[in-house]
XYZ file of C-alpha atoms in Angstrom:
385
model
C 7.584 11.204 12.119
C 7.821 11.181 7.965
C 5.181 11.867 5.087
C 7.496 9.741 2.696
C 10.136 7.823 2.428
C 13.448 8.784 3.866
C 16.851 7.713 2.087
C 20.123 6.770 3.691
C 20.958 10.521 4.595
C 17.582 10.755 6.486
C 16.204 13.382 3.655
C 12.714 12.244 1.980
C 13.733 10.913 -1.250
C 12.598 12.433 -4.685
C 8.569 11.675 -5.623
C 7.048 11.228 -8.847
C 3.270 10.933 -8.861
C 1.320 8.902 -11.680
C -1.689 10.742 -12.649
C -4.432 10.370 -15.361
C -7.523 9.107 -16.185
C -8.813 5.153 -15.292
C -7.099 2.583 -17.469
C -4.093 3.899 -19.056
C -1.744 2.064 -17.512
C -0.824 4.110 -14.697
C -0.712 0.850 -12.316
C 1.411 -1.165 -15.047
C 3.814 1.738 -15.020
C 4.399 1.577 -11.386
C 5.215 -1.944 -11.436
C 7.897 -1.732 -14.463
C 9.314 1.398 -12.541
C 9.834 -0.654 -9.407
C 10.226 -3.790 -11.525
C 7.519 -5.864 -9.027
C 4.059 -6.296 -9.211
C 2.896 -3.963 -6.255
C -0.226 -2.879 -7.846
C -3.341 -4.959 -9.313
C -3.417 -4.484 -12.788
C -6.977 -5.389 -14.214
C -9.112 -4.348 -17.000
C -11.959 -2.838 -14.824
C -11.896 0.840 -14.374
C -11.048 2.188 -11.044
C -9.084 -0.810 -9.363
C -6.502 1.412 -8.004
C -8.215 4.212 -4.878
C -5.613 4.567 -2.164
C -2.034 6.389 -2.876
C 0.300 3.414 -3.413
C 3.868 4.824 -3.217
C 6.657 2.498 -3.520
C 10.896 3.297 -3.716
C 12.208 2.243 -7.264
C 15.681 2.556 -8.477
C 15.665 3.887 -12.398
C 18.519 3.625 -14.637
C 20.314 6.941 -16.416
C 23.242 7.534 -18.204
C 24.617 9.105 -15.207
C 23.822 6.154 -13.162
C 21.193 4.902 -10.585
C 18.837 7.163 -9.004
C 16.484 6.338 -6.459
C 12.829 7.833 -6.019
C 9.241 7.454 -4.453
C 6.991 6.296 -7.004
C 3.368 7.339 -6.074
C 0.367 5.117 -8.387
C -2.895 6.846 -8.167
C -6.646 6.293 -8.684
C -8.035 7.243 -11.804
C -9.260 10.946 -12.296
C -12.694 11.329 -13.391
C -13.856 7.541 -12.163
C -17.440 7.101 -11.940
C -16.854 4.635 -9.270
C -19.247 1.718 -8.518
C -19.002 2.217 -4.371
C -19.325 6.361 -5.000
C -15.677 7.284 -3.851
C -14.990 9.040 -6.639
C -14.555 12.303 -4.874
C -12.388 10.127 -2.166
C -9.986 8.931 -4.864
C -9.517 12.326 -6.522
C -8.398 13.745 -3.105
C -5.973 11.045 -2.799
C -4.587 12.123 -6.304
C -4.619 15.755 -5.191
C -2.438 15.160 -2.361
C 0.194 13.018 -4.276
C 0.392 15.628 -7.077
C 1.041 18.434 -4.273
C 3.795 16.636 -2.628
C 5.496 15.355 -6.014
C 8.610 16.670 -7.421
C 7.548 16.021 -11.136
C 3.919 14.638 -12.008
C 3.887 11.946 -15.113
C 0.471 12.637 -16.992
C -0.035 9.064 -18.716
C -2.678 8.892 -21.432
C -3.317 5.622 -23.891
C -2.467 5.953 -27.530
C -4.623 3.449 -28.876
C -7.814 5.388 -27.158
C -6.372 8.618 -28.765
C -7.164 12.359 -26.922
C -10.309 12.009 -24.985
C -12.425 14.788 -22.919
C -11.629 13.486 -19.633
C -7.469 13.916 -20.935
C -8.343 17.589 -21.329
C -9.461 17.782 -17.831
C -6.718 15.909 -16.425
C -4.475 18.145 -18.063
C -6.251 21.147 -17.202
C -5.821 20.588 -13.583
C -2.014 19.924 -14.051
C -1.424 22.979 -15.554
C -1.315 25.324 -12.377
C 1.373 22.456 -10.738
C 4.331 24.083 -9.188
C 6.670 20.698 -10.603
C 7.171 19.693 -14.257
C 4.586 17.382 -15.975
C 5.624 15.110 -18.545
C 3.444 13.909 -20.799
C 3.444 10.308 -20.942
C 1.712 8.352 -23.776
C 1.497 4.935 -23.029
C 0.746 1.536 -24.811
C 2.969 2.657 -27.998
C 4.295 -1.026 -28.610
C 4.106 -0.486 -32.145
C 5.758 1.880 -34.895
C 2.247 2.434 -36.221
C 0.605 3.230 -32.723
C 3.434 6.172 -32.288
C 1.687 8.311 -35.073
C -0.654 9.373 -32.911
C 1.572 10.979 -30.569
C 1.118 14.394 -32.056
C -2.464 14.509 -31.689
C -1.662 14.958 -27.716
C 0.191 18.038 -28.247
C -3.165 19.392 -28.088
C -3.247 19.419 -24.069
C -0.729 22.358 -23.735
C 1.826 21.062 -21.845
C 5.189 22.385 -22.037
C 7.156 19.160 -21.991
C 7.919 17.046 -25.218
C 5.514 13.898 -25.012
C 7.336 10.935 -24.434
C 6.281 7.677 -25.907
C 6.666 4.503 -24.117
C 5.280 1.186 -23.234
C 4.863 0.325 -19.758
C 3.998 -3.395 -20.373
C 7.291 -4.082 -22.547
C 9.448 -1.379 -21.400
C 9.863 0.673 -24.391
C 10.929 4.287 -24.048
C 11.318 4.056 -20.359
C 15.037 4.995 -20.591
C 13.922 8.213 -22.423
C 11.457 8.845 -19.403
C 13.844 8.292 -16.756
C 16.396 10.489 -18.528
C 14.113 13.267 -18.178
C 13.357 12.679 -15.112
C 16.828 12.695 -14.034
C 17.584 15.814 -15.527
C 14.007 17.822 -14.467
C 14.758 16.633 -10.402
C 17.782 16.904 -8.725
C 19.473 13.941 -6.278
C 18.896 14.380 -2.995
C 22.525 13.278 -2.180
C 25.636 12.896 -4.010
C 26.050 9.337 -5.039
C 23.173 6.526 -5.572
C 23.900 5.094 -1.904
C 23.171 8.583 -0.167
C 19.674 8.180 -2.080
C 19.115 4.568 -1.256
C 15.973 4.477 1.269
C 16.612 3.376 4.341
C 15.563 -0.294 4.931
C 12.642 -0.674 7.408
C 12.970 -1.993 11.407
C 9.774 -3.915 10.980
C 6.777 -4.749 8.644
C 3.563 -4.830 10.040
C 0.607 -6.671 8.410
C -2.957 -5.303 9.540
C -5.401 -8.005 8.410
C -9.230 -8.651 9.198
C -12.557 -8.752 7.996
C -14.124 -5.624 5.813
C -14.751 -2.761 8.171
C -12.666 -3.599 11.255
C -10.852 -0.286 10.910
C -7.570 -1.411 8.974
C -7.368 1.771 6.961
C -7.874 3.690 10.196
C -5.479 2.121 12.021
C -2.877 2.894 9.109
C -3.473 6.546 9.066
C -3.252 6.940 12.585
C -0.007 5.011 12.524
C 1.470 7.297 9.452
C -0.029 10.413 10.961
C -1.795 11.276 7.422
C -4.894 10.201 5.490
C -2.970 7.613 3.356
C -5.565 5.277 3.204
C -9.322 5.965 1.756
C -11.633 5.245 4.957
C -15.066 4.608 4.137
C -18.140 2.545 5.854
C -18.513 1.165 2.439
C -17.085 -2.150 2.733
C -14.346 -3.298 0.452
C -13.446 0.465 0.083
C -9.010 -0.879 0.216
C -9.062 -3.266 -2.884
C -4.949 -3.440 -2.861
C -2.209 -4.488 -0.321
C -0.597 -1.246 0.432
C 2.886 -0.501 1.916
C 2.731 2.594 4.155
C 6.352 3.866 5.321
C 6.386 5.793 8.797
C 8.598 6.628 11.262
C 9.241 5.924 14.816
C 12.007 7.461 16.965
C 14.613 7.225 13.834
C 13.248 3.762 13.125
C 11.239 3.094 9.607
C 8.478 1.182 9.822
C 5.987 -0.421 7.077
C 2.309 -0.907 8.280
C 0.446 -3.088 5.346
C -2.731 -2.680 4.621
C -4.981 -5.300 3.160
C -8.114 -5.743 1.716
C -10.813 -7.010 3.666
C -11.324 -10.935 3.588
C -14.622 -12.471 2.430
C -16.280 -15.683 1.647
C -15.296 -17.416 -1.335
C -18.679 -17.766 -2.432
C -19.078 -13.931 -2.135
C -16.098 -12.721 -4.352
C -17.767 -11.285 -6.935
C -15.006 -10.237 -9.657
C -11.331 -10.760 -10.581
C -10.502 -7.755 -8.407
C -11.810 -9.082 -5.339
C -10.001 -12.487 -6.033
C -6.527 -10.510 -6.421
C -7.210 -8.629 -3.241
C -8.069 -11.587 -1.373
C -4.518 -13.679 -2.474
C -2.755 -10.648 -1.419
C -4.166 -10.489 1.621
C -2.626 -13.788 2.584
C 0.659 -12.582 0.853
C 0.667 -10.048 3.592
C 0.719 -12.294 6.375
C 3.631 -14.139 4.571
C 5.491 -10.754 4.349
C 5.207 -9.446 7.784
C 7.438 -9.892 10.509
C 4.558 -8.893 12.937
C 0.353 -9.595 12.541
C -1.995 -7.120 13.626
C -5.624 -9.376 13.210
C -8.448 -6.844 13.961
C -12.060 -7.184 14.900
C -14.962 -5.001 15.063
C -16.031 -5.953 18.730
C -19.246 -5.021 17.922
C -19.414 -8.179 15.350
C -19.273 -11.813 16.252
C -15.938 -13.742 14.765
C -16.718 -16.243 12.092
C -15.198 -18.354 9.668
C -13.034 -16.026 8.126
C -11.308 -14.494 11.235
C -10.841 -18.632 11.984
C -9.130 -19.464 8.436
C -7.071 -16.209 9.165
C -6.264 -17.414 12.637
C -4.935 -20.773 10.930
C -3.395 -18.935 8.275
C -0.823 -16.805 10.944
C -0.120 -20.081 13.266
C 0.515 -22.166 9.954
C 3.079 -19.199 9.252
C 4.777 -19.166 12.465
C 3.879 -15.706 12.714
C 3.831 -13.275 15.858
C 0.369 -11.828 16.158
C -1.351 -9.197 18.315
C -5.153 -9.947 18.728
C -6.581 -6.311 17.985
C -10.016 -5.706 19.625
C -11.126 -2.382 17.518
C -14.031 -0.010 18.144
C -14.290 -0.644 21.700
C -15.931 2.510 22.662
C -19.211 1.545 20.627
C -19.372 -1.581 23.402
C -20.720 -0.408 26.924
C -21.943 -3.744 27.959
C -19.266 -5.876 28.143
C -16.004 -6.231 29.815
C -12.673 -6.940 28.737
C -12.226 -10.487 30.253
C -15.687 -11.337 29.215
C -14.127 -10.515 25.363
C -10.870 -12.214 25.629
C -12.531 -15.270 26.822
C -14.849 -15.310 23.990
C -11.679 -15.177 21.525
C -9.943 -17.699 23.387
C -12.786 -19.707 22.740
C -13.243 -19.206 19.128
C -9.425 -18.803 18.319
C -8.034 -22.256 20.368
C -4.953 -21.837 18.038
C -3.934 -18.208 19.167
C -4.842 -18.677 23.443
C -0.828 -17.455 23.370
C -1.216 -14.288 21.318
C -2.156 -11.053 23.587
C -5.097 -9.251 23.073
C -5.165 -5.543 23.083
C -8.046 -2.796 22.924
C -8.092 0.189 21.140
C -10.334 2.880 18.983
C -8.166 3.404 15.744
C -10.566 6.676 14.792
C -9.143 8.463 18.064
C -6.093 6.851 18.452
C -6.317 5.010 21.618
C -4.589 2.194 22.334
C -2.236 2.477 18.789
C 0.858 3.356 20.097
C 0.800 1.047 22.827
C 0.522 -1.786 20.291
C 3.305 -0.451 17.976
C 5.260 -1.064 21.120
C 4.090 -4.245 21.446
C 4.916 -5.429 18.075
C 8.748 -4.277 18.569
C 8.639 -6.982 21.726
C 7.189 -9.545 20.248
C 9.619 -8.832 17.167
C 13.033 -8.583 18.911
C 11.355 -12.128 20.963
C 11.522 -13.854 17.321
C 15.662 -13.088 17.171
C 15.924 -15.221 20.447
C 18.338 -17.989 19.996
C 18.059 -21.230 22.482
C 20.736 -23.303 23.012
C 20.752 -27.188 22.295
C 20.975 -27.914 26.374
C 18.028 -25.454 26.719
C 16.090 -27.236 24.276
C 16.715 -30.524 25.527
C 15.632 -29.876 28.940
C 12.395 -28.279 27.695
C 11.518 -31.245 25.835
C 11.948 -33.752 28.146
C 10.052 -32.135 30.826
C 7.401 -31.526 27.916
C 7.554 -35.634 27.186
């Protein structure tokens, strides 16, 4: 099992960890580096909580290089759900596994006590730490660069604008100089294409992040009893039998009338985008809770987009007074549009039933590639007429 993104050579891609205090533009930088809107960017502090790791191809004078870039939550955030400790644990894991760390600061805010605190934590890092001064859109803003030398980092500060791309070529050259390539050429470093993408969807606290961690074999996603811990759709790569899979963890859905802010709005929209991107959908339920309108809405969306789906009855270990067939009958009655979908029972926390779901997902995915001849199709339609 891999704990990172595999290249064509089977080696792990070099890793870049992006760290810093909240609201300095870490997610904007990640999106710029991978040329895609991967992370939610919103002015509210603490939008990013989990480690968001994606492959990114950067261009240098010597050619193109592939890296695994990791966005992290803001260090020192006062989280409204009191998850600051869990967020910082994820940051520490990202730093420990990185080949180079980008400490991002905000030139508009100037040097803050929290910047000092972050720099202090990184001084003991065993890998190079680059000081990246963000939001330098104008020449006037760059006059504030020298102030950040007080942080005492050995590498020369690099002024960039993650928003418009200024200064990124200098940053890329420095990264390429400090981090040797995995292979001899760009093709060797190219990440392996995923065999299958799994979307894990469902209500809040259905156990989606716990299932992702079981598949990945590590604590990639923050797991908490607090509803709505996961805010973004996060791609987590893992390996089985030499094949690369992507499990997409999504934010738990809730009724539109209960969406409190822009973060929840974007989280909700990205959960549906997750279904569109997936090859197979894992629709998770907490068996101790009744199915509601959100589950029915998700089911309709899956059907409308012709996605293979497995109905995953999670936390089965908590229910002692219900037979499996009784619950299957209940699901069939509540979700009549998915009577064809297989139902599987699992305990994501202990890992019971997780591997069998992955094997079933592969079978369903393989069936989507079956080709039906015109003659056979006509015979089926005639029988159905």
